[in-house]
Structure formats: C-alpha cells, structure tokens
Amino acid sequence: GNSVTQMEGPVTLSEEAFLTINCTYTATGYPSLFWYVQYPGEGLQLLLKATKADDKGSNKGFEATYRKETTSFHLEKGSVQVSDSAVYFCALSDPMSGGYQKVTFGTGTKLQVIP
Amino acid sequence: DTGVSQNPRHKITKRGQNVTFRCDPISEHNRLYWYRQTLGQGPEFLTYFQNEAQLEKSRLLSDRFSAERPKGSFSTLEIQRTEQGDSAMYLCASSTDTTYEQYFGPGTRLTVT
C-alpha cells in the first residue's frame, strides 16, 4: 500500500534559518505529491504540489522537488519566519490505488520558529 | 470566501450519544472527502463521495459511522453510540474531477466524555 514517512519533530529554528523537512514515500503507481500546512486551530492548507518526476513545487518561499529515484519530496525554505510556525504534512495521491484521489498523509512535523 | 465550511467547530458529547457533523464543500466541487485526525497524527481517509454517490469507505469507518450526501452538495457524518476512541478532529475536503488538489475545511473537533 501507499505510505508517507516524514521526519519527526518538533523542529525548532531561529528566524532566518534554513529549513529542511524530509519526506519519503512508497506508492504502487505514479503519485502526485503534496505538502500541506496546518496552523494552530485551523484546517489544512495546500502549500505546494508536484505531479510528476523532477517537478518542483513552490509557494511562499517554500520549495520541494519530486525525486522519483530516491522516492523523496523534501520541503525546504531558505529563511524561515516566526509566522511559518505550524505543522507540515507530506502527502501523496495515487490514482492507481482505486481510481480516485484519496490522499495518504504522513504524521506531520511541527515547526517552531523563534525570534 | 467560499471555502469548505464545517459545523459545528467543536462538539462535546457523552459516551453513547449520537452526533452529526455537516460539511459544505466549495460549490463547484463534485468530490467530497471525510478524514479523521487524532492528536499528533496525520489525517486518515474515511470515505469519499462523487456527487451523491459514496464510492469508497475505509475500514476505519465502523458500522456506527454513516455518511450521506443526498443532493450532491453538503454532506453529513453521523456517529452513533459514540465511544471515547471517537474523540478526534473530523475533516472534510472537496475537489473537482480534474485536479488532484483537495481543499480542506477547518474541521469539527469531537470530544467524547
């Protein structure tokens, strides 16, 4: 079956530090990959996506590249801000698994950015 | 803003009671999903609708759980005879047929005492 493994948190960084959150996946087909962000007390928001190998998703200074050879989709940001403090979820959608777009999520990584 | 909305946002109930949650998807989205999220975990898929048809149910969805989407617009999720293990955040999401992107609502937090 499909699965997503992401690094455990919490991750604590100082403002303007470089961020990497690792994510690897297992899928039966050719999945689309996503990063979702969940701010305290809110629902999930789609942060970025990539639908095929070597695609780079980017949004709000965050980037992630779909690496099929290493089955990875690591999230990076060059300079984090306090407002980036949230829980980040790596996820995949595999059309081969039933023909619909069920999303499989990782367990989430909590990021805390301190001033 | 015409995002996904869910009501109520919070529900506290006693064990054994029935509860019902509502989800209103983005109006042009014909796919609707329910997920459950427990503390410290990612959301887990529960069930999925294409218009009014319920096309998939997870093994997580015991027979105490039932979901409907009678007119292909809003959906309800009912839990009968609630148990403490049902305490979680219940998330709804919607999407179109042509994109992989799911848009999530704010969730309903259920606490069973």
PDB file of C-alpha atoms in Angstrom:
ATOM      1  CA  GLY A   1       0.000   0.000   0.000  1.00  0.00           C
ATOM      2  CA  ASN A   2       0.861   3.653  -0.070  1.00  0.00           C
ATOM      3  CA  SER A   3       2.710   5.324   2.765  1.00  0.00           C
ATOM      4  CA  VAL A   4       4.487   8.556   3.613  1.00  0.00           C
ATOM      5  CA  THR A   5       7.320   8.885   6.107  1.00  0.00           C
ATOM      6  CA  GLN A   6       8.458  12.273   7.305  1.00  0.00           C
ATOM      7  CA  MET A   7      10.965  13.378   9.870  1.00  0.00           C
ATOM      8  CA  GLU A   8       9.743  13.593  13.404  1.00  0.00           C
ATOM      9  CA  GLY A   9       9.512  16.909  15.104  1.00  0.00           C
ATOM     10  CA  PRO A  10       9.370  19.204  16.687  1.00  0.00           C
ATOM     11  CA  VAL A  11      11.856  21.214  14.693  1.00  0.00           C
ATOM     12  CA  THR A  12      12.953  24.429  16.373  1.00  0.00           C
ATOM     13  CA  LEU A  13      14.760  27.057  14.325  1.00  0.00           C
ATOM     14  CA  SER A  14      15.774  30.645  14.774  1.00  0.00           C
ATOM     15  CA  GLU A  15      14.259  33.219  12.459  1.00  0.00           C
ATOM     16  CA  GLU A  16      16.048  33.405   9.071  1.00  0.00           C
ATOM     17  CA  ALA A  17      17.483  29.893   9.430  1.00  0.00           C
ATOM     18  CA  PHE A  18      17.353  27.354   6.587  1.00  0.00           C
ATOM     19  CA  LEU A  19      14.623  24.727   6.808  1.00  0.00           C
ATOM     20  CA  THR A  20      14.572  21.171   5.541  1.00  0.00           C
ATOM     21  CA  ILE A  21      11.835  18.694   6.397  1.00  0.00           C
ATOM     22  CA  ASN A  22      12.499  15.268   4.944  1.00  0.00           C
ATOM     23  CA  CYS A  23       9.764  13.198   3.329  1.00  0.00           C
ATOM     24  CA  THR A  24       9.936   9.831   1.587  1.00  0.00           C
ATOM     25  CA  TYR A  25       7.096   7.828   0.126  1.00  0.00           C
ATOM     26  CA  THR A  26       6.025   4.402  -1.042  1.00  0.00           C
ATOM     27  CA  ALA A  27       3.433   4.086  -3.778  1.00  0.00           C
ATOM     28  CA  THR A  28       2.243   1.484  -6.228  1.00  0.00           C
ATOM     29  CA  GLY A  29       1.811   3.843  -9.154  1.00  0.00           C
ATOM     30  CA  TYR A  30       2.925   7.321 -10.105  1.00  0.00           C
ATOM     31  CA  PRO A  31       1.631   9.527  -7.352  1.00  0.00           C
ATOM     32  CA  SER A  32       1.191  13.239  -7.072  1.00  0.00           C
ATOM     33  CA  LEU A  33       2.968  14.689  -4.051  1.00  0.00           C
ATOM     34  CA  PHE A  34       1.899  17.472  -1.751  1.00  0.00           C
ATOM     35  CA  TRP A  35       2.892  19.486   1.254  1.00  0.00           C
ATOM     36  CA  TYR A  36       0.061  20.726   3.438  1.00  0.00           C
ATOM     37  CA  VAL A  37       0.411  23.167   6.333  1.00  0.00           C
ATOM     38  CA  GLN A  38      -1.785  23.344   9.417  1.00  0.00           C
ATOM     39  CA  TYR A  39      -1.638  26.473  11.524  1.00  0.00           C
ATOM     40  CA  PRO A  40      -2.801  26.260  15.148  1.00  0.00           C
ATOM     41  CA  GLY A  41      -6.575  25.862  15.366  1.00  0.00           C
ATOM     42  CA  GLU A  42      -7.058  25.761  11.615  1.00  0.00           C
ATOM     43  CA  GLY A  43      -7.632  23.194   8.895  1.00  0.00           C
ATOM     44  CA  LEU A  44      -5.072  22.009   6.396  1.00  0.00           C
ATOM     45  CA  GLN A  45      -3.971  24.282   3.586  1.00  0.00           C
ATOM     46  CA  LEU A  46      -2.279  23.077   0.453  1.00  0.00           C
ATOM     47  CA  LEU A  47       1.214  24.607   0.423  1.00  0.00           C
ATOM     48  CA  LEU A  48       2.633  23.160  -2.789  1.00  0.00           C
ATOM     49  CA  LYS A  49       2.389  20.185  -5.097  1.00  0.00           C
ATOM     50  CA  ALA A  50       4.257  18.267  -7.799  1.00  0.00           C
ATOM     51  CA  THR A  51       2.575  15.838 -10.157  1.00  0.00           C
ATOM     52  CA  LYS A  52       5.465  14.131 -11.935  1.00  0.00           C
ATOM     53  CA  ALA A  53       9.114  13.283 -11.504  1.00  0.00           C
ATOM     54  CA  ASP A  54      11.550  16.224 -11.387  1.00  0.00           C
ATOM     55  CA  ASP A  55       8.727  18.733 -10.959  1.00  0.00           C
ATOM     56  CA  LYS A  56       9.444  21.433  -8.404  1.00  0.00           C
ATOM     57  CA  GLY A  57       6.557  22.793  -6.391  1.00  0.00           C
ATOM     58  CA  SER A  58       6.970  26.209  -4.827  1.00  0.00           C
ATOM     59  CA  ASN A  59       4.899  28.665  -2.822  1.00  0.00           C
ATOM     60  CA  LYS A  60       5.568  31.391  -0.244  1.00  0.00           C
ATOM     61  CA  GLY A  61       9.318  30.745  -0.389  1.00  0.00           C
ATOM     62  CA  PHE A  62       8.910  27.008   0.210  1.00  0.00           C
ATOM     63  CA  GLU A  63      10.121  24.507  -2.381  1.00  0.00           C
ATOM     64  CA  ALA A  64      10.083  20.748  -2.861  1.00  0.00           C
ATOM     65  CA  THR A  65      11.316  18.635  -5.771  1.00  0.00           C
ATOM     66  CA  TYR A  66       9.738  15.310  -6.785  1.00  0.00           C
ATOM     67  CA  ARG A  67      12.643  12.832  -6.801  1.00  0.00           C
ATOM     68  CA  LYS A  68      11.473   9.507  -8.197  1.00  0.00           C
ATOM     69  CA  GLU A  69      14.897   7.834  -7.926  1.00  0.00           C
ATOM     70  CA  THR A  70      15.014   8.438  -4.171  1.00  0.00           C
ATOM     71  CA  THR A  71      11.205   8.470  -3.663  1.00  0.00           C
ATOM     72  CA  SER A  72      11.552  11.746  -1.810  1.00  0.00           C
ATOM     73  CA  PHE A  73       9.859  15.133  -1.651  1.00  0.00           C
ATOM     74  CA  HIS A  74      11.806  17.173   0.898  1.00  0.00           C
ATOM     75  CA  LEU A  75      10.472  20.590   1.897  1.00  0.00           C
ATOM     76  CA  GLU A  76      12.924  23.494   2.007  1.00  0.00           C
ATOM     77  CA  LYS A  77      12.869  27.187   2.751  1.00  0.00           C
ATOM     78  CA  GLY A  78      15.858  29.458   2.706  1.00  0.00           C
ATOM     79  CA  SER A  79      14.862  31.805   5.511  1.00  0.00           C
ATOM     80  CA  VAL A  80      12.059  30.943   7.912  1.00  0.00           C
ATOM     81  CA  GLN A  81       9.898  33.444   9.742  1.00  0.00           C
ATOM     82  CA  VAL A  82       8.037  33.227  13.021  1.00  0.00           C
ATOM     83  CA  SER A  83       4.806  33.130  11.017  1.00  0.00           C
ATOM     84  CA  ASP A  84       5.921  29.817   9.448  1.00  0.00           C
ATOM     85  CA  SER A  85       5.420  28.076  12.795  1.00  0.00           C
ATOM     86  CA  ALA A  86       2.908  25.311  12.055  1.00  0.00           C
ATOM     87  CA  VAL A  87       2.609  21.588  11.432  1.00  0.00           C
ATOM     88  CA  TYR A  88       3.676  20.449   7.964  1.00  0.00           C
ATOM     89  CA  PHE A  89       2.268  17.309   6.373  1.00  0.00           C
ATOM     90  CA  CYS A  90       3.749  15.494   3.420  1.00  0.00           C
ATOM     91  CA  ALA A  91       1.131  13.624   1.414  1.00  0.00           C
ATOM     92  CA  LEU A  92       0.555  11.670  -1.765  1.00  0.00           C
ATOM     93  CA  SER A  93      -2.320  10.874  -4.071  1.00  0.00           C
ATOM     94  CA  ASP A  94      -2.015   7.745  -6.163  1.00  0.00           C
ATOM     95  CA  PRO A  95      -4.611   7.337  -8.931  1.00  0.00           C
ATOM     96  CA  MET A  96      -3.585   3.700  -9.266  1.00  0.00           C
ATOM     97  CA  SER A  97      -4.974   2.913  -5.814  1.00  0.00           C
ATOM     98  CA  GLY A  98      -8.654   2.680  -6.576  1.00  0.00           C
ATOM     99  CA  GLY A  99      -9.020   5.258  -9.327  1.00  0.00           C
ATOM    100  CA  TYR A 100      -9.870   8.152  -7.087  1.00  0.00           C
ATOM    101  CA  GLN A 101      -7.863  10.779  -5.363  1.00  0.00           C
ATOM    102  CA  LYS A 102      -7.501   9.512  -1.827  1.00  0.00           C
ATOM    103  CA  VAL A 103      -4.699  11.356  -0.090  1.00  0.00           C
ATOM    104  CA  THR A 104      -2.304   9.498   2.192  1.00  0.00           C
ATOM    105  CA  PHE A 105      -0.667  11.716   4.792  1.00  0.00           C
ATOM    106  CA  GLY A 106       2.473  11.498   6.847  1.00  0.00           C
ATOM    107  CA  THR A 107       2.319  12.035  10.578  1.00  0.00           C
ATOM    108  CA  GLY A 108       3.294  15.688  10.376  1.00  0.00           C
ATOM    109  CA  THR A 109       6.307  17.694  11.503  1.00  0.00           C
ATOM    110  CA  LYS A 110       5.833  20.557  13.902  1.00  0.00           C
ATOM    111  CA  LEU A 111       7.971  23.585  13.145  1.00  0.00           C
ATOM    112  CA  GLN A 112       8.600  26.253  15.749  1.00  0.00           C
ATOM    113  CA  VAL A 113      10.460  29.378  14.699  1.00  0.00           C
ATOM    114  CA  ILE A 114      11.794  31.561  17.479  1.00  0.00           C
ATOM    115  CA  PRO A 115      12.674  35.247  17.075  1.00  0.00           C
TER     116      PRO A 115
ATOM    117  CA  ASP B   1     -14.765  33.489   0.935  1.00  0.00           C
ATOM    118  CA  THR B   2     -16.420  30.353  -0.439  1.00  0.00           C
ATOM    119  CA  GLY B   3     -14.118  27.737   1.027  1.00  0.00           C
ATOM    120  CA  VAL B   4     -15.130  24.486   2.655  1.00  0.00           C
ATOM    121  CA  SER B   5     -17.139  25.034   5.824  1.00  0.00           C
ATOM    122  CA  GLN B   6     -17.867  22.633   8.644  1.00  0.00           C
ATOM    123  CA  ASN B   7     -20.291  22.788  11.527  1.00  0.00           C
ATOM    124  CA  PRO B   8     -20.099  22.641  14.404  1.00  0.00           C
ATOM    125  CA  ARG B   9     -16.464  23.517  15.030  1.00  0.00           C
ATOM    126  CA  HIS B  10     -16.477  21.826  18.407  1.00  0.00           C
ATOM    127  CA  LYS B  11     -18.713  19.138  19.882  1.00  0.00           C
ATOM    128  CA  ILE B  12     -18.583  17.657  23.355  1.00  0.00           C
ATOM    129  CA  THR B  13     -20.788  14.662  23.942  1.00  0.00           C
ATOM    130  CA  LYS B  14     -21.222  11.878  26.443  1.00  0.00           C
ATOM    131  CA  ARG B  15     -20.360   8.328  25.607  1.00  0.00           C
ATOM    132  CA  GLY B  16     -23.267   6.551  23.974  1.00  0.00           C
ATOM    133  CA  GLN B  17     -24.824   9.638  22.420  1.00  0.00           C
ATOM    134  CA  ASN B  18     -25.227  10.182  18.693  1.00  0.00           C
ATOM    135  CA  VAL B  19     -23.597  13.135  16.927  1.00  0.00           C
ATOM    136  CA  THR B  20     -23.900  14.570  13.428  1.00  0.00           C
ATOM    137  CA  PHE B  21     -21.483  16.868  11.628  1.00  0.00           C
ATOM    138  CA  ARG B  22     -22.084  18.858   8.479  1.00  0.00           C
ATOM    139  CA  CYS B  23     -19.753  19.804   5.652  1.00  0.00           C
ATOM    140  CA  ASP B  24     -20.449  22.327   2.897  1.00  0.00           C
ATOM    141  CA  PRO B  25     -17.927  21.956   0.086  1.00  0.00           C
ATOM    142  CA  ILE B  26     -16.808  24.556  -2.406  1.00  0.00           C
ATOM    143  CA  SER B  27     -19.835  24.974  -4.655  1.00  0.00           C
ATOM    144  CA  GLU B  28     -18.382  23.752  -7.944  1.00  0.00           C
ATOM    145  CA  HIS B  29     -16.619  20.753  -6.398  1.00  0.00           C
ATOM    146  CA  ASN B  30     -18.324  17.428  -7.050  1.00  0.00           C
ATOM    147  CA  ARG B  31     -15.968  15.313  -4.930  1.00  0.00           C
ATOM    148  CA  LEU B  32     -16.176  15.333  -1.163  1.00  0.00           C
ATOM    149  CA  TYR B  33     -13.991  13.529   1.349  1.00  0.00           C
ATOM    150  CA  TRP B  34     -14.087  12.861   5.086  1.00  0.00           C
ATOM    151  CA  TYR B  35     -10.935  12.324   7.129  1.00  0.00           C
ATOM    152  CA  ARG B  36     -10.235  11.770  10.819  1.00  0.00           C
ATOM    153  CA  GLN B  37      -7.213  13.241  12.558  1.00  0.00           C
ATOM    154  CA  THR B  38      -6.105  12.235  16.026  1.00  0.00           C
ATOM    155  CA  LEU B  39      -3.619  14.170  18.107  1.00  0.00           C
ATOM    156  CA  GLY B  40      -0.106  14.037  16.691  1.00  0.00           C
ATOM    157  CA  GLN B  41      -1.140  12.154  13.589  1.00  0.00           C
ATOM    158  CA  GLY B  42      -1.889  12.987  10.005  1.00  0.00           C
ATOM    159  CA  PRO B  43      -5.438  12.809   8.667  1.00  0.00           C
ATOM    160  CA  GLU B  44      -6.733   9.338   7.828  1.00  0.00           C
ATOM    161  CA  PHE B  45      -9.179   8.795   4.981  1.00  0.00           C
ATOM    162  CA  LEU B  46     -12.685   7.738   5.998  1.00  0.00           C
ATOM    163  CA  THR B  47     -14.923   7.990   2.954  1.00  0.00           C
ATOM    164  CA  TYR B  48     -15.416   9.697  -0.392  1.00  0.00           C
ATOM    165  CA  PHE B  49     -18.339  10.910  -2.496  1.00  0.00           C
ATOM    166  CA  GLN B  50     -18.566  11.685  -6.171  1.00  0.00           C
ATOM    167  CA  ASN B  51     -21.690  13.822  -6.357  1.00  0.00           C
ATOM    168  CA  GLU B  52     -24.238  11.918  -4.251  1.00  0.00           C
ATOM    169  CA  ALA B  53     -22.616   8.502  -4.658  1.00  0.00           C
ATOM    170  CA  GLN B  54     -20.475   7.175  -1.825  1.00  0.00           C
ATOM    171  CA  LEU B  55     -17.713   5.372  -3.698  1.00  0.00           C
ATOM    172  CA  GLU B  56     -15.323   4.241  -1.014  1.00  0.00           C
ATOM    173  CA  LYS B  57     -15.329   3.599   2.716  1.00  0.00           C
ATOM    174  CA  SER B  58     -12.249   2.954   4.808  1.00  0.00           C
ATOM    175  CA  ARG B  59     -12.025   0.053   7.230  1.00  0.00           C
ATOM    176  CA  LEU B  60     -11.789   2.798   9.857  1.00  0.00           C
ATOM    177  CA  LEU B  61     -15.452   3.557   9.230  1.00  0.00           C
ATOM    178  CA  SER B  62     -17.200   1.132  11.540  1.00  0.00           C
ATOM    179  CA  ASP B  63     -20.910   0.406  11.273  1.00  0.00           C
ATOM    180  CA  ARG B  64     -21.540   3.119  13.873  1.00  0.00           C
ATOM    181  CA  PHE B  65     -20.476   5.679  11.290  1.00  0.00           C
ATOM    182  CA  SER B  66     -22.636   6.750   8.376  1.00  0.00           C
ATOM    183  CA  ALA B  67     -22.122   9.496   5.831  1.00  0.00           C
ATOM    184  CA  GLU B  68     -24.549  10.939   3.335  1.00  0.00           C
ATOM    185  CA  ARG B  69     -24.558  13.481   0.558  1.00  0.00           C
ATOM    186  CA  PRO B  70     -28.177  13.362  -0.551  1.00  0.00           C
ATOM    187  CA  LYS B  71     -28.208  16.065  -3.219  1.00  0.00           C
ATOM    188  CA  GLY B  72     -24.584  16.053  -4.154  1.00  0.00           C
ATOM    189  CA  SER B  73     -23.950  19.277  -2.271  1.00  0.00           C
ATOM    190  CA  PHE B  74     -23.475  19.273   1.519  1.00  0.00           C
ATOM    191  CA  SER B  75     -22.621  16.106   3.410  1.00  0.00           C
ATOM    192  CA  THR B  76     -23.297  14.818   6.895  1.00  0.00           C
ATOM    193  CA  LEU B  77     -21.283  12.398   9.002  1.00  0.00           C
ATOM    194  CA  GLU B  78     -23.150  10.694  11.837  1.00  0.00           C
ATOM    195  CA  ILE B  79     -21.584   8.699  14.635  1.00  0.00           C
ATOM    196  CA  GLN B  80     -23.960   6.541  16.654  1.00  0.00           C
ATOM    197  CA  ARG B  81     -23.303   5.352  20.208  1.00  0.00           C
ATOM    198  CA  THR B  82     -20.128   7.384  20.484  1.00  0.00           C
ATOM    199  CA  GLU B  83     -17.104   5.929  22.249  1.00  0.00           C
ATOM    200  CA  GLN B  84     -14.149   7.708  23.814  1.00  0.00           C
ATOM    201  CA  GLY B  85     -11.970   6.443  20.974  1.00  0.00           C
ATOM    202  CA  ASP B  86     -14.057   8.509  18.563  1.00  0.00           C
ATOM    203  CA  SER B  87     -12.562  11.688  20.032  1.00  0.00           C
ATOM    204  CA  ALA B  88     -10.710  13.321  17.144  1.00  0.00           C
ATOM    205  CA  MET B  89     -10.808  16.114  14.602  1.00  0.00           C
ATOM    206  CA  TYR B  90     -13.096  15.271  11.687  1.00  0.00           C
ATOM    207  CA  LEU B  91     -12.011  16.980   8.495  1.00  0.00           C
ATOM    208  CA  CYS B  92     -13.916  17.461   5.284  1.00  0.00           C
ATOM    209  CA  ALA B  93     -12.330  18.250   1.938  1.00  0.00           C
ATOM    210  CA  SER B  94     -13.575  18.802  -1.580  1.00  0.00           C
ATOM    211  CA  SER B  95     -12.155  18.804  -5.079  1.00  0.00           C
ATOM    212  CA  THR B  96     -13.105  18.881  -8.730  1.00  0.00           C
ATOM    213  CA  ASP B  97     -12.815  15.937 -11.101  1.00  0.00           C
ATOM    214  CA  THR B  98      -9.863  17.404 -12.926  1.00  0.00           C
ATOM    215  CA  THR B  99      -7.350  18.271 -10.226  1.00  0.00           C
ATOM    216  CA  TYR B 100      -5.600  16.333  -7.508  1.00  0.00           C
ATOM    217  CA  GLU B 101      -5.897  19.237  -5.083  1.00  0.00           C
ATOM    218  CA  GLN B 102      -8.181  18.807  -2.132  1.00  0.00           C
ATOM    219  CA  TYR B 103      -9.341  21.841  -0.195  1.00  0.00           C
ATOM    220  CA  PHE B 104      -9.934  21.265   3.478  1.00  0.00           C
ATOM    221  CA  GLY B 105     -12.385  22.773   5.900  1.00  0.00           C
ATOM    222  CA  PRO B 106     -11.450  23.861   9.434  1.00  0.00           C
ATOM    223  CA  GLY B 107     -12.652  20.603  10.944  1.00  0.00           C
ATOM    224  CA  THR B 108     -15.015  19.578  13.728  1.00  0.00           C
ATOM    225  CA  ARG B 109     -13.318  18.653  16.976  1.00  0.00           C
ATOM    226  CA  LEU B 110     -15.240  15.909  18.780  1.00  0.00           C
ATOM    227  CA  THR B 111     -14.651  15.167  22.449  1.00  0.00           C
ATOM    228  CA  VAL B 112     -16.409  12.158  23.929  1.00  0.00           C
ATOM    229  CA  THR B 113     -16.502  12.170  27.730  1.00  0.00           C
TER     230      THR B 113
END
